[in-house]
Amino acid sequence: MIAPLLDYKIKGVIWYQGESNAERAHQYQKLFPLLINDWREKFKDKNLPFFFVQLANYKQQKEQPGDSDWAELREAQFLTLKLPNTGMAVTTDIGNGEDIHPKNKQDVGGRLANIALAKLYNMKIEYSGPIYKSYKIENNMIVLDFDFNTDIKSKEGVLKGFSIAGSDQKFYWAEAKIVNGKVVVYAQNVTNPVAVRYNWADNPNGNLTNVSGLPASSFRTDVWKGITQEKK
C-alpha cells in the first residue's frame, strides 16, 4: 500500500499501530525499527522523521502487578526511540479500557504535533513526559533517573504505578517519592530490591509527569524474559 507513494517527497511519518502485534511484542523490537529503516531507504531519505504513538491503556485494570503483552509492546516502541529522528507520543492516560480504538484522537494528534513542532520546526515547546534513563540501588531502595525531568512530579496525589521486586522476580506495589529530581522507589516487603517497573500493565494508572503535564512512558529496569519472548 505504501509502494505507490514512493515517488513523492514527504516531510515525515506519523504512525499509530501495534495492537495486533502485542502477542508478538518481543519480535516488534526488531520489526518496528526494520520498518522505519526500510521506509527511509525506499523514500531515499535516511533522516525521514518518524513519530509514533505508544499503545494506549486498554482492557481491565489488574489489582496486582504482573506480566503484560501490551506493556512489552510499549517497551518495544520505547526502545525504538534509539533510532535518530524519532519521537513517541505516550497515551496511557487518554485511552479507553473498553475500546481498542479510543475516540479521543484530538489529544493524540496534538501530542504528535508538538513533537513535530519541537523537533522539526525548532519551536520551544514541551513535548515529552519523563523518559526513563537509568537506575541505581541504594540499600533497600531503587533510585530512578529520567530524561525530561524538569519539574518531575505526580500529576495529582501520591505517585502510583510503580512496582518493585527482589531476585525472586516477584513484583509488589511500591511506594515512590521524588527527591532532587529523581524517583525513589521502595516497599516494606522487598528488603533487597533489584528491579522496578512502571505502568507495566495493559491498562495502567500511573501518574508520573513533568513540566509538560504529559505522562511518563512505561518502562522496566530488568531484562527478565517476557511472556512474548519465545513467540515468533
PDB file of C-alpha atoms in Angstrom:
ATOM      1  CA  MET A   1       0.000   0.000   0.000  1.00  0.00           C
ATOM      2  CA  ILE A   2       2.940   2.347   0.522  1.00  0.00           C
ATOM      3  CA  ALA A   3       4.801   1.456  -2.672  1.00  0.00           C
ATOM      4  CA  PRO A   4       2.703   3.721  -4.951  1.00  0.00           C
ATOM      5  CA  LEU A   5       3.742   6.721  -2.836  1.00  0.00           C
ATOM      6  CA  LEU A   6       7.497   6.215  -3.090  1.00  0.00           C
ATOM      7  CA  ASP A   7       7.966   8.725  -5.904  1.00  0.00           C
ATOM      8  CA  TYR A   8       6.511  11.502  -3.753  1.00  0.00           C
ATOM      9  CA  LYS A   9       8.575  13.637  -1.423  1.00  0.00           C
ATOM     10  CA  ILE A  10       7.149  13.505   2.097  1.00  0.00           C
ATOM     11  CA  LYS A  11       8.032  15.600   5.134  1.00  0.00           C
ATOM     12  CA  GLY A  12       7.672  12.807   7.670  1.00  0.00           C
ATOM     13  CA  VAL A  13       5.594   9.948   9.017  1.00  0.00           C
ATOM     14  CA  ILE A  14       3.195   9.597  11.914  1.00  0.00           C
ATOM     15  CA  TRP A  15       2.422   6.008  12.887  1.00  0.00           C
ATOM     16  CA  TYR A  16      -0.276   4.606  15.150  1.00  0.00           C
ATOM     17  CA  GLN A  17      -0.185   0.806  15.221  1.00  0.00           C
ATOM     18  CA  GLY A  18       0.903  -2.097  17.384  1.00  0.00           C
ATOM     19  CA  GLU A  19      -2.238  -3.563  18.936  1.00  0.00           C
ATOM     20  CA  SER A  20      -2.276  -6.550  16.582  1.00  0.00           C
ATOM     21  CA  ASN A  21       1.394  -7.249  17.330  1.00  0.00           C
ATOM     22  CA  ALA A  22       1.029  -7.365  21.136  1.00  0.00           C
ATOM     23  CA  GLU A  23       1.129 -11.167  21.286  1.00  0.00           C
ATOM     24  CA  ARG A  24       4.487 -10.986  19.455  1.00  0.00           C
ATOM     25  CA  ALA A  25       5.748  -7.910  21.267  1.00  0.00           C
ATOM     26  CA  HIS A  26       9.350  -9.071  21.619  1.00  0.00           C
ATOM     27  CA  GLN A  27       9.538  -9.561  17.842  1.00  0.00           C
ATOM     28  CA  TYR A  28       8.400  -5.936  17.466  1.00  0.00           C
ATOM     29  CA  GLN A  29      11.728  -4.811  18.956  1.00  0.00           C
ATOM     30  CA  LYS A  30      13.279  -5.840  15.625  1.00  0.00           C
ATOM     31  CA  LEU A  31      10.265  -5.455  13.358  1.00  0.00           C
ATOM     32  CA  PHE A  32       9.476  -1.806  14.098  1.00  0.00           C
ATOM     33  CA  PRO A  33      12.997  -0.385  13.579  1.00  0.00           C
ATOM     34  CA  LEU A  34      13.250  -2.526  10.453  1.00  0.00           C
ATOM     35  CA  LEU A  35      10.092  -0.902   9.092  1.00  0.00           C
ATOM     36  CA  ILE A  36      11.399   2.598   9.807  1.00  0.00           C
ATOM     37  CA  ASN A  37      14.798   1.961   8.250  1.00  0.00           C
ATOM     38  CA  ASP A  38      13.195   0.311   5.213  1.00  0.00           C
ATOM     39  CA  TRP A  39      10.881   3.277   4.623  1.00  0.00           C
ATOM     40  CA  ARG A  40      13.815   5.654   4.931  1.00  0.00           C
ATOM     41  CA  GLU A  41      15.655   3.659   2.319  1.00  0.00           C
ATOM     42  CA  LYS A  42      12.674   3.425  -0.016  1.00  0.00           C
ATOM     43  CA  PHE A  43      11.864   7.143   0.269  1.00  0.00           C
ATOM     44  CA  LYS A  44      15.580   7.920  -0.213  1.00  0.00           C
ATOM     45  CA  ASP A  45      15.741   9.947   2.996  1.00  0.00           C
ATOM     46  CA  LYS A  46      17.912   8.450   5.719  1.00  0.00           C
ATOM     47  CA  ASN A  47      16.713  11.133   8.167  1.00  0.00           C
ATOM     48  CA  LEU A  48      12.998  10.834   7.401  1.00  0.00           C
ATOM     49  CA  PRO A  49      11.179  11.920  10.601  1.00  0.00           C
ATOM     50  CA  PHE A  50       9.154   9.076  12.091  1.00  0.00           C
ATOM     51  CA  PHE A  51       6.874   9.908  15.018  1.00  0.00           C
ATOM     52  CA  PHE A  52       4.656   7.263  16.558  1.00  0.00           C
ATOM     53  CA  VAL A  53       2.019   6.675  19.223  1.00  0.00           C
ATOM     54  CA  GLN A  54       2.756   4.334  22.095  1.00  0.00           C
ATOM     55  CA  LEU A  55      -0.152   1.987  22.803  1.00  0.00           C
ATOM     56  CA  ALA A  56      -2.934   3.497  24.887  1.00  0.00           C
ATOM     57  CA  ASN A  57      -4.351   1.900  28.015  1.00  0.00           C
ATOM     58  CA  TYR A  58      -6.759  -0.938  27.262  1.00  0.00           C
ATOM     59  CA  LYS A  59      -8.516  -3.911  28.883  1.00  0.00           C
ATOM     60  CA  GLN A  60      -9.371  -4.417  32.536  1.00  0.00           C
ATOM     61  CA  GLN A  61      -7.177  -2.940  35.250  1.00  0.00           C
ATOM     62  CA  LYS A  62      -5.438  -5.517  37.444  1.00  0.00           C
ATOM     63  CA  GLU A  63      -5.286  -5.365  41.218  1.00  0.00           C
ATOM     64  CA  GLN A  64      -1.771  -6.793  41.410  1.00  0.00           C
ATOM     65  CA  PRO A  65       1.334  -6.194  39.259  1.00  0.00           C
ATOM     66  CA  GLY A  66       2.101  -8.879  36.716  1.00  0.00           C
ATOM     67  CA  ASP A  67       3.039  -9.681  33.146  1.00  0.00           C
ATOM     68  CA  SER A  68       1.519  -7.821  30.196  1.00  0.00           C
ATOM     69  CA  ASP A  69       1.992  -8.279  26.473  1.00  0.00           C
ATOM     70  CA  TRP A  70       0.744  -4.715  25.910  1.00  0.00           C
ATOM     71  CA  ALA A  71       3.454  -3.430  28.257  1.00  0.00           C
ATOM     72  CA  GLU A  72       6.030  -5.434  26.315  1.00  0.00           C
ATOM     73  CA  LEU A  73       4.810  -3.883  23.050  1.00  0.00           C
ATOM     74  CA  ARG A  74       5.096  -0.425  24.618  1.00  0.00           C
ATOM     75  CA  GLU A  75       8.640  -1.352  25.623  1.00  0.00           C
ATOM     76  CA  ALA A  76       9.458  -2.241  22.009  1.00  0.00           C
ATOM     77  CA  GLN A  77       8.152   1.181  20.971  1.00  0.00           C
ATOM     78  CA  PHE A  78      10.135   2.877  23.755  1.00  0.00           C
ATOM     79  CA  LEU A  79      13.336   1.141  22.628  1.00  0.00           C
ATOM     80  CA  THR A  80      12.763   2.346  19.064  1.00  0.00           C
ATOM     81  CA  LEU A  81      13.477   5.897  20.269  1.00  0.00           C
ATOM     82  CA  LYS A  82      17.138   4.887  19.974  1.00  0.00           C
ATOM     83  CA  LEU A  83      16.781   5.456  16.229  1.00  0.00           C
ATOM     84  CA  PRO A  84      17.591   9.046  15.191  1.00  0.00           C
ATOM     85  CA  ASN A  85      14.828  11.488  14.308  1.00  0.00           C
ATOM     86  CA  THR A  86      12.082   9.531  16.016  1.00  0.00           C
ATOM     87  CA  GLY A  87       9.533  10.667  18.586  1.00  0.00           C
ATOM     88  CA  MET A  88       6.876   8.956  20.691  1.00  0.00           C
ATOM     89  CA  ALA A  89       3.537  10.216  21.985  1.00  0.00           C
ATOM     90  CA  VAL A  90       2.573   8.463  25.224  1.00  0.00           C
ATOM     91  CA  THR A  91      -1.193   7.892  25.526  1.00  0.00           C
ATOM     92  CA  THR A  92      -1.700   5.635  28.555  1.00  0.00           C
ATOM     93  CA  ASP A  93      -3.755   8.416  30.160  1.00  0.00           C
ATOM     94  CA  ILE A  94      -6.252   9.004  27.342  1.00  0.00           C
ATOM     95  CA  GLY A  95      -7.252   5.513  26.203  1.00  0.00           C
ATOM     96  CA  ASN A  96     -10.417   3.559  26.899  1.00  0.00           C
ATOM     97  CA  GLY A  97     -10.264   0.227  28.708  1.00  0.00           C
ATOM     98  CA  GLU A  98     -13.326  -0.998  26.843  1.00  0.00           C
ATOM     99  CA  ASP A  99     -12.463   0.271  23.354  1.00  0.00           C
ATOM    100  CA  ILE A 100      -9.318  -0.723  21.444  1.00  0.00           C
ATOM    101  CA  HIS A 101      -9.955   2.319  19.227  1.00  0.00           C
ATOM    102  CA  PRO A 102     -10.419   5.129  21.781  1.00  0.00           C
ATOM    103  CA  LYS A 103     -12.397   8.077  20.430  1.00  0.00           C
ATOM    104  CA  ASN A 104     -10.078  10.814  21.682  1.00  0.00           C
ATOM    105  CA  LYS A 105      -7.772  11.377  18.740  1.00  0.00           C
ATOM    106  CA  GLN A 106      -7.529  15.149  19.191  1.00  0.00           C
ATOM    107  CA  ASP A 107      -5.128  14.859  22.139  1.00  0.00           C
ATOM    108  CA  VAL A 108      -3.183  12.166  20.277  1.00  0.00           C
ATOM    109  CA  GLY A 109      -2.808  14.454  17.281  1.00  0.00           C
ATOM    110  CA  GLY A 110      -1.853  17.378  19.486  1.00  0.00           C
ATOM    111  CA  ARG A 111       0.923  15.410  21.151  1.00  0.00           C
ATOM    112  CA  LEU A 112       2.297  14.277  17.801  1.00  0.00           C
ATOM    113  CA  ALA A 113       2.095  17.854  16.503  1.00  0.00           C
ATOM    114  CA  ASN A 114       4.082  19.127  19.486  1.00  0.00           C
ATOM    115  CA  ILE A 115       6.823  16.582  18.764  1.00  0.00           C
ATOM    116  CA  ALA A 116       6.997  17.786  15.158  1.00  0.00           C
ATOM    117  CA  LEU A 117       6.960  21.453  16.160  1.00  0.00           C
ATOM    118  CA  ALA A 118       9.817  20.921  18.605  1.00  0.00           C
ATOM    119  CA  LYS A 119      11.984  18.574  16.564  1.00  0.00           C
ATOM    120  CA  LEU A 120      11.429  19.842  13.015  1.00  0.00           C
ATOM    121  CA  TYR A 121      10.425  23.482  13.397  1.00  0.00           C
ATOM    122  CA  ASN A 122      12.588  24.342  16.423  1.00  0.00           C
ATOM    123  CA  MET A 123       9.756  25.682  18.498  1.00  0.00           C
ATOM    124  CA  LYS A 124      10.463  25.961  22.210  1.00  0.00           C
ATOM    125  CA  ILE A 125       7.667  23.690  23.335  1.00  0.00           C
ATOM    126  CA  GLU A 126       7.381  20.926  25.922  1.00  0.00           C
ATOM    127  CA  TYR A 127       6.636  17.743  24.031  1.00  0.00           C
ATOM    128  CA  SER A 128       7.516  14.811  26.294  1.00  0.00           C
ATOM    129  CA  GLY A 129       6.828  13.456  29.730  1.00  0.00           C
ATOM    130  CA  PRO A 130       9.665  11.850  31.720  1.00  0.00           C
ATOM    131  CA  ILE A 131      11.683   9.194  29.865  1.00  0.00           C
ATOM    132  CA  TYR A 132      13.466   6.568  31.969  1.00  0.00           C
ATOM    133  CA  LYS A 133      17.273   6.785  31.733  1.00  0.00           C
ATOM    134  CA  SER A 134      18.989   4.754  34.475  1.00  0.00           C
ATOM    135  CA  TYR A 135      18.739   3.352  37.976  1.00  0.00           C
ATOM    136  CA  LYS A 136      20.880   2.546  40.982  1.00  0.00           C
ATOM    137  CA  ILE A 137      20.244   0.521  44.107  1.00  0.00           C
ATOM    138  CA  GLU A 138      20.733   2.253  47.450  1.00  0.00           C
ATOM    139  CA  ASN A 139      20.175  -0.013  50.460  1.00  0.00           C
ATOM    140  CA  ASN A 140      16.510  -1.069  50.310  1.00  0.00           C
ATOM    141  CA  MET A 141      15.570   1.497  47.660  1.00  0.00           C
ATOM    142  CA  ILE A 142      15.978   1.936  43.907  1.00  0.00           C
ATOM    143  CA  VAL A 143      16.666   5.439  42.599  1.00  0.00           C
ATOM    144  CA  LEU A 144      15.481   6.206  39.073  1.00  0.00           C
ATOM    145  CA  ASP A 145      16.847   8.922  36.825  1.00  0.00           C
ATOM    146  CA  PHE A 146      14.979  10.383  33.859  1.00  0.00           C
ATOM    147  CA  ASP A 147      15.441  12.480  30.774  1.00  0.00           C
ATOM    148  CA  PHE A 148      12.897  15.311  30.503  1.00  0.00           C
ATOM    149  CA  ASN A 149      12.933  15.608  34.291  1.00  0.00           C
ATOM    150  CA  THR A 150      12.209  19.337  34.607  1.00  0.00           C
ATOM    151  CA  ASP A 151       9.688  19.733  37.434  1.00  0.00           C
ATOM    152  CA  ILE A 152       9.193  15.959  37.588  1.00  0.00           C
ATOM    153  CA  LYS A 153       6.167  15.282  39.763  1.00  0.00           C
ATOM    154  CA  SER A 154       2.932  13.437  40.350  1.00  0.00           C
ATOM    155  CA  LYS A 155       0.048  14.653  38.231  1.00  0.00           C
ATOM    156  CA  GLU A 156      -2.074  14.510  41.361  1.00  0.00           C
ATOM    157  CA  GLY A 157      -1.774  12.906  44.790  1.00  0.00           C
ATOM    158  CA  VAL A 158       0.910  10.400  45.689  1.00  0.00           C
ATOM    159  CA  LEU A 159       2.955   8.722  42.979  1.00  0.00           C
ATOM    160  CA  LYS A 160       1.475   5.443  41.802  1.00  0.00           C
ATOM    161  CA  GLY A 161       2.088   2.841  39.122  1.00  0.00           C
ATOM    162  CA  PHE A 162       5.465   1.624  40.442  1.00  0.00           C
ATOM    163  CA  SER A 163       6.204  -1.984  41.376  1.00  0.00           C
ATOM    164  CA  ILE A 164       9.406  -3.450  42.788  1.00  0.00           C
ATOM    165  CA  ALA A 165      10.957  -6.927  43.008  1.00  0.00           C
ATOM    166  CA  GLY A 166      13.834  -8.791  44.557  1.00  0.00           C
ATOM    167  CA  SER A 167      15.863 -11.544  42.966  1.00  0.00           C
ATOM    168  CA  ASP A 168      12.825 -13.878  43.125  1.00  0.00           C
ATOM    169  CA  GLN A 169      11.284 -11.741  40.334  1.00  0.00           C
ATOM    170  CA  LYS A 170       8.069 -11.333  42.330  1.00  0.00           C
ATOM    171  CA  PHE A 171       6.736  -7.804  41.960  1.00  0.00           C
ATOM    172  CA  TYR A 172       4.888  -5.856  44.647  1.00  0.00           C
ATOM    173  CA  TRP A 173       3.296  -2.438  44.538  1.00  0.00           C
ATOM    174  CA  ALA A 174       5.800   0.128  45.738  1.00  0.00           C
ATOM    175  CA  GLU A 175       5.928   3.475  47.441  1.00  0.00           C
ATOM    176  CA  ALA A 176       7.571   6.212  45.389  1.00  0.00           C
ATOM    177  CA  LYS A 177       8.695   9.756  46.106  1.00  0.00           C
ATOM    178  CA  ILE A 178      10.635  12.444  44.276  1.00  0.00           C
ATOM    179  CA  VAL A 179      13.978  13.507  45.718  1.00  0.00           C
ATOM    180  CA  ASN A 180      16.210  16.015  43.909  1.00  0.00           C
ATOM    181  CA  GLY A 181      14.646  15.371  40.524  1.00  0.00           C
ATOM    182  CA  LYS A 182      14.842  11.582  40.828  1.00  0.00           C
ATOM    183  CA  VAL A 183      12.221   8.990  41.790  1.00  0.00           C
ATOM    184  CA  VAL A 184      12.990   6.840  44.831  1.00  0.00           C
ATOM    185  CA  VAL A 185      11.084   3.532  44.946  1.00  0.00           C
ATOM    186  CA  TYR A 186      10.786   1.096  47.858  1.00  0.00           C
ATOM    187  CA  ALA A 187       8.455  -1.421  49.526  1.00  0.00           C
ATOM    188  CA  GLN A 188       8.430  -2.806  53.050  1.00  0.00           C
ATOM    189  CA  ASN A 189       8.204  -6.425  51.894  1.00  0.00           C
ATOM    190  CA  VAL A 190      11.107  -6.145  49.421  1.00  0.00           C
ATOM    191  CA  THR A 191      14.191  -5.598  51.564  1.00  0.00           C
ATOM    192  CA  ASN A 192      16.738  -6.289  48.818  1.00  0.00           C
ATOM    193  CA  PRO A 193      15.251  -4.853  45.623  1.00  0.00           C
ATOM    194  CA  VAL A 194      16.820  -5.461  42.232  1.00  0.00           C
ATOM    195  CA  ALA A 195      14.205  -4.223  39.732  1.00  0.00           C
ATOM    196  CA  VAL A 196      11.472  -1.631  39.266  1.00  0.00           C
ATOM    197  CA  ARG A 197       8.676  -1.443  36.728  1.00  0.00           C
ATOM    198  CA  TYR A 198       6.376   1.476  35.981  1.00  0.00           C
ATOM    199  CA  ASN A 199       2.949   1.267  34.360  1.00  0.00           C
ATOM    200  CA  TRP A 200       3.733  -2.335  33.422  1.00  0.00           C
ATOM    201  CA  ALA A 201       0.155  -3.363  32.645  1.00  0.00           C
ATOM    202  CA  ASP A 202      -2.405  -3.477  29.855  1.00  0.00           C
ATOM    203  CA  ASN A 203      -4.351  -0.658  31.482  1.00  0.00           C
ATOM    204  CA  PRO A 204      -2.023   1.153  33.904  1.00  0.00           C
ATOM    205  CA  ASN A 205      -2.883   4.077  36.155  1.00  0.00           C
ATOM    206  CA  GLY A 206       0.491   5.683  36.895  1.00  0.00           C
ATOM    207  CA  ASN A 207       0.633   9.446  37.306  1.00  0.00           C
ATOM    208  CA  LEU A 208       4.270  10.478  36.812  1.00  0.00           C
ATOM    209  CA  THR A 209       4.657  13.642  34.764  1.00  0.00           C
ATOM    210  CA  ASN A 210       6.803  16.783  34.456  1.00  0.00           C
ATOM    211  CA  VAL A 211       6.541  20.424  33.436  1.00  0.00           C
ATOM    212  CA  SER A 212       4.783  19.381  30.205  1.00  0.00           C
ATOM    213  CA  GLY A 213       1.890  17.715  32.017  1.00  0.00           C
ATOM    214  CA  LEU A 214       2.362  14.732  29.690  1.00  0.00           C
ATOM    215  CA  PRO A 215       2.580  11.181  31.058  1.00  0.00           C
ATOM    216  CA  ALA A 216       5.833   9.295  31.541  1.00  0.00           C
ATOM    217  CA  SER A 217       6.405   6.286  29.329  1.00  0.00           C
ATOM    218  CA  SER A 218       6.087   2.877  30.929  1.00  0.00           C
ATOM    219  CA  PHE A 219       9.407   1.093  31.469  1.00  0.00           C
ATOM    220  CA  ARG A 220      11.249  -1.580  33.401  1.00  0.00           C
ATOM    221  CA  THR A 221      14.787  -1.756  34.758  1.00  0.00           C
ATOM    222  CA  ASP A 222      15.074  -5.546  34.421  1.00  0.00           C
ATOM    223  CA  VAL A 223      15.725  -7.652  31.338  1.00  0.00           C
ATOM    224  CA  TRP A 224      13.967 -10.789  32.545  1.00  0.00           C
ATOM    225  CA  LYS A 225      12.340 -12.899  29.859  1.00  0.00           C
ATOM    226  CA  GLY A 226       8.905 -11.578  28.958  1.00  0.00           C
ATOM    227  CA  ILE A 227       5.816 -13.564  28.141  1.00  0.00           C
ATOM    228  CA  THR A 228       6.143 -12.869  24.393  1.00  0.00           C
ATOM    229  CA  GLN A 229       9.857 -13.543  24.063  1.00  0.00           C
ATOM    230  CA  GLU A 230       9.648 -17.106  22.756  1.00  0.00           C
ATOM    231  CA  LYS A 231       6.790 -16.421  20.370  1.00  0.00           C
ATOM    232  CA  LYS A 232       7.727 -15.994  16.707  1.00  0.00           C
TER     233      LYS A 232
END
